[in-house]
């Protein structure tokens, strides 16, 4: 048996154990990166709803935005996580923020990301369609650092605004967001015509039980 | 959005405001919708009142 003097043993323990520990941590980290690559962004089930005033009050971000250019693909096709395994693709819409009705959106322009399956694209008006010039109320949540519609890829995540732009619209913090939205949708803004206001009136009618 | 997403009362109240503030063509349509939902067009007189009560 090799006899090592006690002071040499102490020296080795003091010097080498921390180095070995650091080495082990690095090896573990590298192994983890190799076996667990960061997941590809994909669509997710709805966590928020906008079917009632209470549900609307829980949506993280609600903003009025003007789509700056036609929404365009922002990724490659990959299998859907929740809608069978059909091919799905990420889309991006550049939106100018006109009013923030709920939540905190400091930017004046934002990108909104969402997923639409190839089978669904353009097949029905229930899927999100954001052409240039469209003014919409967006019901949004954050996914990582990105803004996404609450119903990924579905038109129910947005509400068309027929009443024009409202640059001086005042938000009453005492009111529920649903009331603020109704106010905005039925307040004549810049660029609104009688025809567009009548469209607004008929659109909001869906909020009345008959 | 789904039916009643904004709430009946909120929409009725706001439509009644539209009836008071908007131009005649818009008021007429708002009044028609209020009448359809069996709500009065308060503050409306003349043509719109008749239209709303049909």
Short mmCIF file of C-alpha atoms in Angstrom, two decimals:
data_model
loop_
_atom_site.label_atom_id
_atom_site.label_comp_id
_atom_site.label_asym_id
_atom_site.label_seq_id
_atom_site.Cartn_x
_atom_site.Cartn_y
_atom_site.Cartn_z
CA UNK A 1 0.00 0.00 0.00
CA UNK A 2 1.23 3.40 -0.94
CA UNK A 3 1.86 5.54 2.08
CA UNK A 4 1.10 9.21 1.54
CA UNK A 5 2.01 11.63 4.28
CA UNK A 6 -0.96 13.20 6.02
CA UNK A 7 -0.08 16.76 4.97
CA UNK A 8 0.12 15.67 1.33
CA UNK A 9 -3.30 14.01 1.62
CA UNK A 10 -4.73 17.25 3.04
CA UNK A 11 -3.14 19.22 0.24
CA UNK A 12 -4.63 16.90 -2.40
CA UNK A 13 -8.06 17.01 -0.79
CA UNK A 14 -8.00 20.81 -0.63
CA UNK A 15 -6.73 21.26 -4.18
CA UNK A 16 -8.34 18.50 -6.20
CA UNK A 17 -11.78 17.83 -4.75
CA UNK A 18 -13.18 21.24 -5.81
CA UNK A 19 -11.65 20.80 -9.27
CA UNK A 20 -13.16 17.35 -9.67
CA UNK A 21 -16.53 18.65 -8.48
CA UNK A 22 -16.48 21.44 -11.08
CA UNK A 23 -15.50 18.92 -13.74
CA UNK A 24 -18.40 16.62 -12.78
CA UNK A 25 -20.86 19.50 -12.93
CA UNK A 26 -19.62 20.45 -16.40
CA UNK A 27 -19.88 16.84 -17.60
CA UNK A 28 -23.43 16.58 -16.23
CA UNK A 29 -24.43 19.86 -17.90
CA UNK A 30 -23.00 18.79 -21.27
CA UNK A 31 -24.74 15.42 -21.01
CA UNK A 32 -28.05 17.13 -20.25
CA UNK A 33 -27.69 19.47 -23.25
CA UNK A 34 -27.03 16.50 -25.46
CA UNK A 35 -30.01 14.42 -24.40
CA UNK A 36 -32.52 17.23 -23.80
CA UNK A 37 -32.37 19.72 -26.67
CA UNK A 38 -34.58 22.78 -26.24
CA UNK A 39 -38.07 21.83 -27.44
CA UNK A 40 -39.30 23.20 -30.75
CA UNK A 41 -41.91 25.89 -30.31
CA UNK A 42 -45.33 24.43 -30.97
CA UNK A 43 -48.98 25.25 -30.45
CA UNK A 44 -50.57 24.84 -27.04
CA UNK A 45 -54.07 24.30 -25.67
CA UNK A 46 -56.04 27.37 -24.61
CA UNK A 47 -55.43 28.46 -21.04
CA UNK A 48 -57.62 31.55 -21.17
CA UNK A 49 -61.08 32.22 -22.56
CA UNK A 50 -63.07 35.22 -23.75
CA UNK A 51 -66.64 33.94 -23.65
CA UNK A 52 -67.82 35.98 -20.66
CA UNK A 53 -66.96 39.26 -18.91
CA UNK A 54 -65.31 37.35 -16.06
CA UNK A 55 -63.23 35.17 -18.39
CA UNK A 56 -62.17 38.28 -20.33
CA UNK A 57 -60.99 39.93 -17.10
CA UNK A 58 -58.50 37.05 -16.65
CA UNK A 59 -56.87 37.33 -20.08
CA UNK A 60 -53.26 38.53 -19.54
CA UNK A 61 -53.15 41.07 -22.39
CA UNK A 62 -55.83 42.70 -24.47
CA UNK A 63 -54.82 45.25 -27.04
CA UNK A 64 -56.19 47.01 -30.07
CA UNK A 65 -53.79 46.63 -32.95
CA UNK A 66 -53.50 47.41 -36.64
CA UNK A 67 -51.90 44.64 -38.69
CA UNK A 68 -48.98 46.22 -40.55
CA UNK A 69 -48.47 43.63 -43.27
CA UNK A 70 -50.07 40.34 -44.21
CA UNK A 71 -49.25 37.67 -41.63
CA UNK A 72 -46.54 35.39 -43.00
CA UNK A 73 -44.96 32.00 -42.18
CA UNK A 74 -42.25 32.20 -39.53
CA UNK A 75 -41.08 28.60 -39.32
CA UNK A 76 -40.94 25.22 -40.97
CA UNK A 77 -43.70 22.60 -40.89
CA UNK A 78 -43.64 20.16 -38.00
CA UNK A 79 -46.14 17.67 -36.56
CA UNK A 80 -48.91 19.21 -34.52
CA UNK A 81 -48.77 18.48 -30.83
CA UNK A 82 -52.50 18.69 -30.13
CA UNK A 83 -54.34 18.42 -33.47
CA UNK A 84 -53.58 14.87 -34.61
CA UNK A 85 -50.06 14.85 -36.00
CA UNK A 86 -50.78 16.81 -39.14
CA UNK A 87 -48.24 19.35 -40.35
CA UNK A 88 -48.47 22.68 -38.67
CA UNK A 89 -46.60 25.91 -39.19
CA UNK A 90 -45.83 28.97 -37.17
CA UNK A 91 -47.05 32.35 -38.43
CA UNK A 92 -46.13 35.88 -37.50
CA UNK A 93 -48.12 39.09 -37.71
CA UNK A 94 -46.56 42.51 -37.19
CA UNK A 95 -49.04 44.65 -35.27
CA UNK A 96 -49.00 48.34 -34.37
CA UNK A 97 -50.34 48.75 -30.86
CA UNK A 98 -53.08 51.41 -30.75
CA UNK A 99 -54.62 50.83 -27.31
CA UNK A 100 -53.75 48.54 -24.42
CA UNK A 101 -57.03 47.58 -22.78
CA UNK A 102 -55.62 45.12 -20.25
CA UNK A 103 -52.13 44.04 -19.15
CA UNK A 104 -48.80 45.60 -19.93
CA UNK A 105 -47.50 46.02 -23.47
CA UNK A 106 -44.88 48.79 -23.53
CA UNK A 107 -43.93 48.44 -27.21
CA UNK A 108 -45.63 50.42 -29.98
CA UNK A 109 -45.23 47.51 -32.39
CA UNK A 110 -45.30 43.82 -31.53
CA UNK A 111 -45.07 40.48 -33.30
CA UNK A 112 -47.92 38.07 -32.66
CA UNK A 113 -47.06 34.41 -33.23
CA UNK A 114 -49.51 31.59 -33.81
CA UNK A 115 -49.77 28.16 -35.43
CA UNK A 116 -52.04 27.01 -38.25
CA UNK A 117 -52.16 23.53 -39.74
CA UNK A 118 -51.79 23.18 -43.52
CA UNK A 119 -55.15 21.41 -43.66
CA UNK A 120 -56.84 24.39 -42.03
CA UNK A 121 -55.15 27.28 -43.76
CA UNK A 122 -57.72 29.34 -45.63
CA UNK A 123 -60.30 26.57 -45.32
CA UNK A 124 -62.61 28.37 -42.95
CA UNK A 125 -63.10 31.74 -41.32
CA UNK A 126 -62.73 30.15 -37.89
CA UNK A 127 -58.95 30.15 -38.40
CA UNK A 128 -56.99 33.28 -37.66
CA UNK A 129 -56.64 35.57 -40.65
CA UNK A 130 -54.66 38.77 -40.21
CA UNK A 131 -54.34 40.73 -43.45
CA UNK A 132 -52.56 44.07 -43.68
CA UNK A 133 -54.75 46.92 -42.48
CA UNK A 134 -56.97 44.75 -40.28
CA UNK A 135 -57.79 46.41 -36.98
CA UNK A 136 -58.46 43.88 -34.28
CA UNK A 137 -58.79 43.51 -30.54
CA UNK A 138 -56.20 40.85 -29.69
CA UNK A 139 -56.65 38.56 -26.69
CA UNK A 140 -53.08 37.52 -25.91
CA UNK A 141 -50.84 35.63 -23.55
CA UNK A 142 -47.08 35.33 -23.36
CA UNK A 143 -45.30 32.13 -24.37
CA UNK A 144 -41.72 32.63 -23.27
CA UNK A 145 -41.06 36.19 -24.40
CA UNK A 146 -43.49 36.07 -27.31
CA UNK A 147 -47.07 37.21 -27.64
CA UNK A 148 -49.53 34.54 -28.73
CA UNK A 149 -53.31 34.54 -29.20
CA UNK A 150 -55.19 32.84 -26.35
CA UNK A 151 -56.71 30.36 -28.84
CA UNK A 152 -53.66 29.51 -30.91
CA UNK A 153 -54.49 30.04 -34.58
CA UNK A 154 -58.22 30.56 -34.06
CA UNK A 155 -60.20 33.63 -35.09
CA UNK A 156 -61.91 33.58 -31.68
CA UNK A 157 -58.68 35.11 -30.30
CA UNK A 158 -59.46 38.41 -31.97
CA UNK A 159 -62.39 40.74 -32.37
CA UNK A 160 -62.78 42.95 -35.46
CA UNK A 161 -62.95 46.68 -34.82
CA UNK A 162 -65.27 48.48 -37.26
CA UNK A 163 -65.39 51.77 -35.37
CA UNK A 164 -62.04 53.19 -36.54
CA UNK A 165 -58.94 54.22 -34.60
CA UNK A 166 -59.22 55.54 -31.05
CA UNK A 167 -55.98 57.38 -30.25
CA UNK A 168 -57.50 59.35 -27.38
CA UNK A 169 -59.60 56.52 -25.91
CA UNK A 170 -59.60 56.73 -22.10
CA UNK A 171 -59.55 53.52 -20.10
CA UNK A 172 -61.50 53.51 -16.86
CA UNK A 173 -59.69 51.11 -14.52
CA UNK A 174 -62.92 50.68 -12.52
CA UNK A 175 -64.66 49.06 -15.47
CA UNK A 176 -64.39 45.41 -16.46
CA UNK A 177 -62.40 44.86 -19.65
CA UNK A 178 -65.56 43.56 -21.36
CA UNK A 179 -67.24 46.92 -20.77
CA UNK A 180 -64.18 48.80 -22.02
CA UNK A 181 -64.17 46.65 -25.15
CA UNK A 182 -67.86 47.32 -25.78
CA UNK A 183 -67.25 51.05 -25.32
CA UNK A 184 -64.43 51.01 -27.84
CA UNK A 185 -66.29 48.88 -30.39
CA UNK A 186 -69.28 51.26 -30.31
CA UNK A 187 -67.46 54.60 -30.03
CA UNK A 188 -67.00 56.32 -33.35
CA UNK A 189 -63.27 56.66 -33.92
CA UNK A 190 -61.10 58.15 -36.63
CA UNK A 191 -61.96 56.92 -40.10
CA UNK A 192 -65.30 55.37 -39.11
CA UNK A 193 -68.26 55.87 -41.45
CA UNK A 194 -71.99 55.35 -40.85
CA UNK A 195 -71.68 52.06 -42.71
CA UNK A 196 -68.80 50.83 -40.55
CA UNK A 197 -70.59 51.96 -37.37
CA UNK A 198 -73.68 49.99 -38.41
CA UNK A 199 -71.39 46.99 -38.91
CA UNK A 200 -70.06 47.59 -35.40
CA UNK A 201 -73.58 47.73 -33.95
CA UNK A 202 -74.58 44.48 -35.62
CA UNK A 203 -71.35 42.79 -34.60
CA UNK A 204 -71.80 43.66 -30.94
CA UNK A 205 -75.38 42.42 -31.13
CA UNK A 206 -74.02 38.88 -30.61
CA UNK A 207 -73.55 39.98 -27.01
CA UNK A 208 -77.32 40.22 -26.43
CA UNK A 209 -79.44 37.26 -25.48
CA UNK A 210 -82.71 37.27 -27.42
CA UNK B 1 -66.64 35.43 -29.79
CA UNK B 2 -69.38 33.55 -28.05
CA UNK B 3 -72.88 34.80 -27.30
CA UNK B 4 -73.06 37.25 -24.42
CA UNK B 5 -69.29 37.57 -24.24
CA UNK B 6 -69.58 41.21 -23.29
CA UNK B 7 -72.60 40.80 -21.05
CA UNK B 8 -76.23 41.65 -21.84
CA UNK B 9 -76.48 44.69 -19.62
CA UNK B 10 -73.26 46.22 -20.85
CA UNK B 11 -74.24 45.87 -24.50
CA UNK B 12 -77.80 47.14 -23.97
CA UNK B 13 -76.55 50.16 -22.01
CA UNK B 14 -73.97 50.97 -24.67
CA UNK B 15 -76.46 50.54 -27.52
CA UNK B 16 -78.80 52.96 -25.74
CA UNK B 17 -75.90 55.41 -25.63
CA UNK B 18 -75.35 54.88 -29.36
CA UNK B 19 -79.01 55.73 -29.88
CA UNK B 20 -78.46 59.06 -28.06
CA UNK B 21 -75.14 60.00 -29.67
CA UNK B 22 -74.86 58.62 -33.18
CA UNK B 23 -76.04 59.79 -36.58
CA UNK B 24 -79.56 58.92 -37.70
CA UNK B 25 -78.71 55.83 -39.80
CA UNK B 26 -76.69 54.31 -36.95
CA UNK B 27 -79.32 55.25 -34.33
CA UNK B 28 -82.01 53.55 -36.41
CA UNK B 29 -80.09 50.29 -36.54
CA UNK B 30 -79.22 50.40 -32.84
CA UNK B 31 -82.86 51.11 -32.03
CA UNK B 32 -83.99 48.22 -34.19
CA UNK B 33 -81.65 45.86 -32.34
CA UNK B 34 -82.81 47.13 -28.95
CA UNK B 35 -86.44 46.62 -29.95
CA UNK B 36 -85.57 43.12 -31.17
CA UNK B 37 -84.10 42.42 -27.73
CA UNK B 38 -87.25 43.93 -26.13
CA UNK B 39 -85.50 46.97 -24.71
CA UNK B 40 -86.74 50.54 -25.09
CA UNK B 41 -84.97 53.16 -27.16
CA UNK B 42 -84.91 55.79 -24.42
CA UNK B 43 -84.62 59.39 -25.53
CA UNK B 44 -85.67 58.62 -29.08
CA UNK B 45 -88.43 60.55 -30.70
CA UNK B 46 -90.07 60.66 -34.09
CA UNK B 47 -89.04 58.31 -36.85
CA UNK B 48 -86.58 56.26 -34.81
CA UNK B 49 -89.10 55.77 -32.01
CA UNK B 50 -91.63 54.37 -34.47
CA UNK B 51 -88.96 52.26 -36.12
CA UNK B 52 -87.82 50.86 -32.78
CA UNK B 53 -91.33 49.98 -31.69
CA UNK B 54 -92.19 47.95 -34.76
#
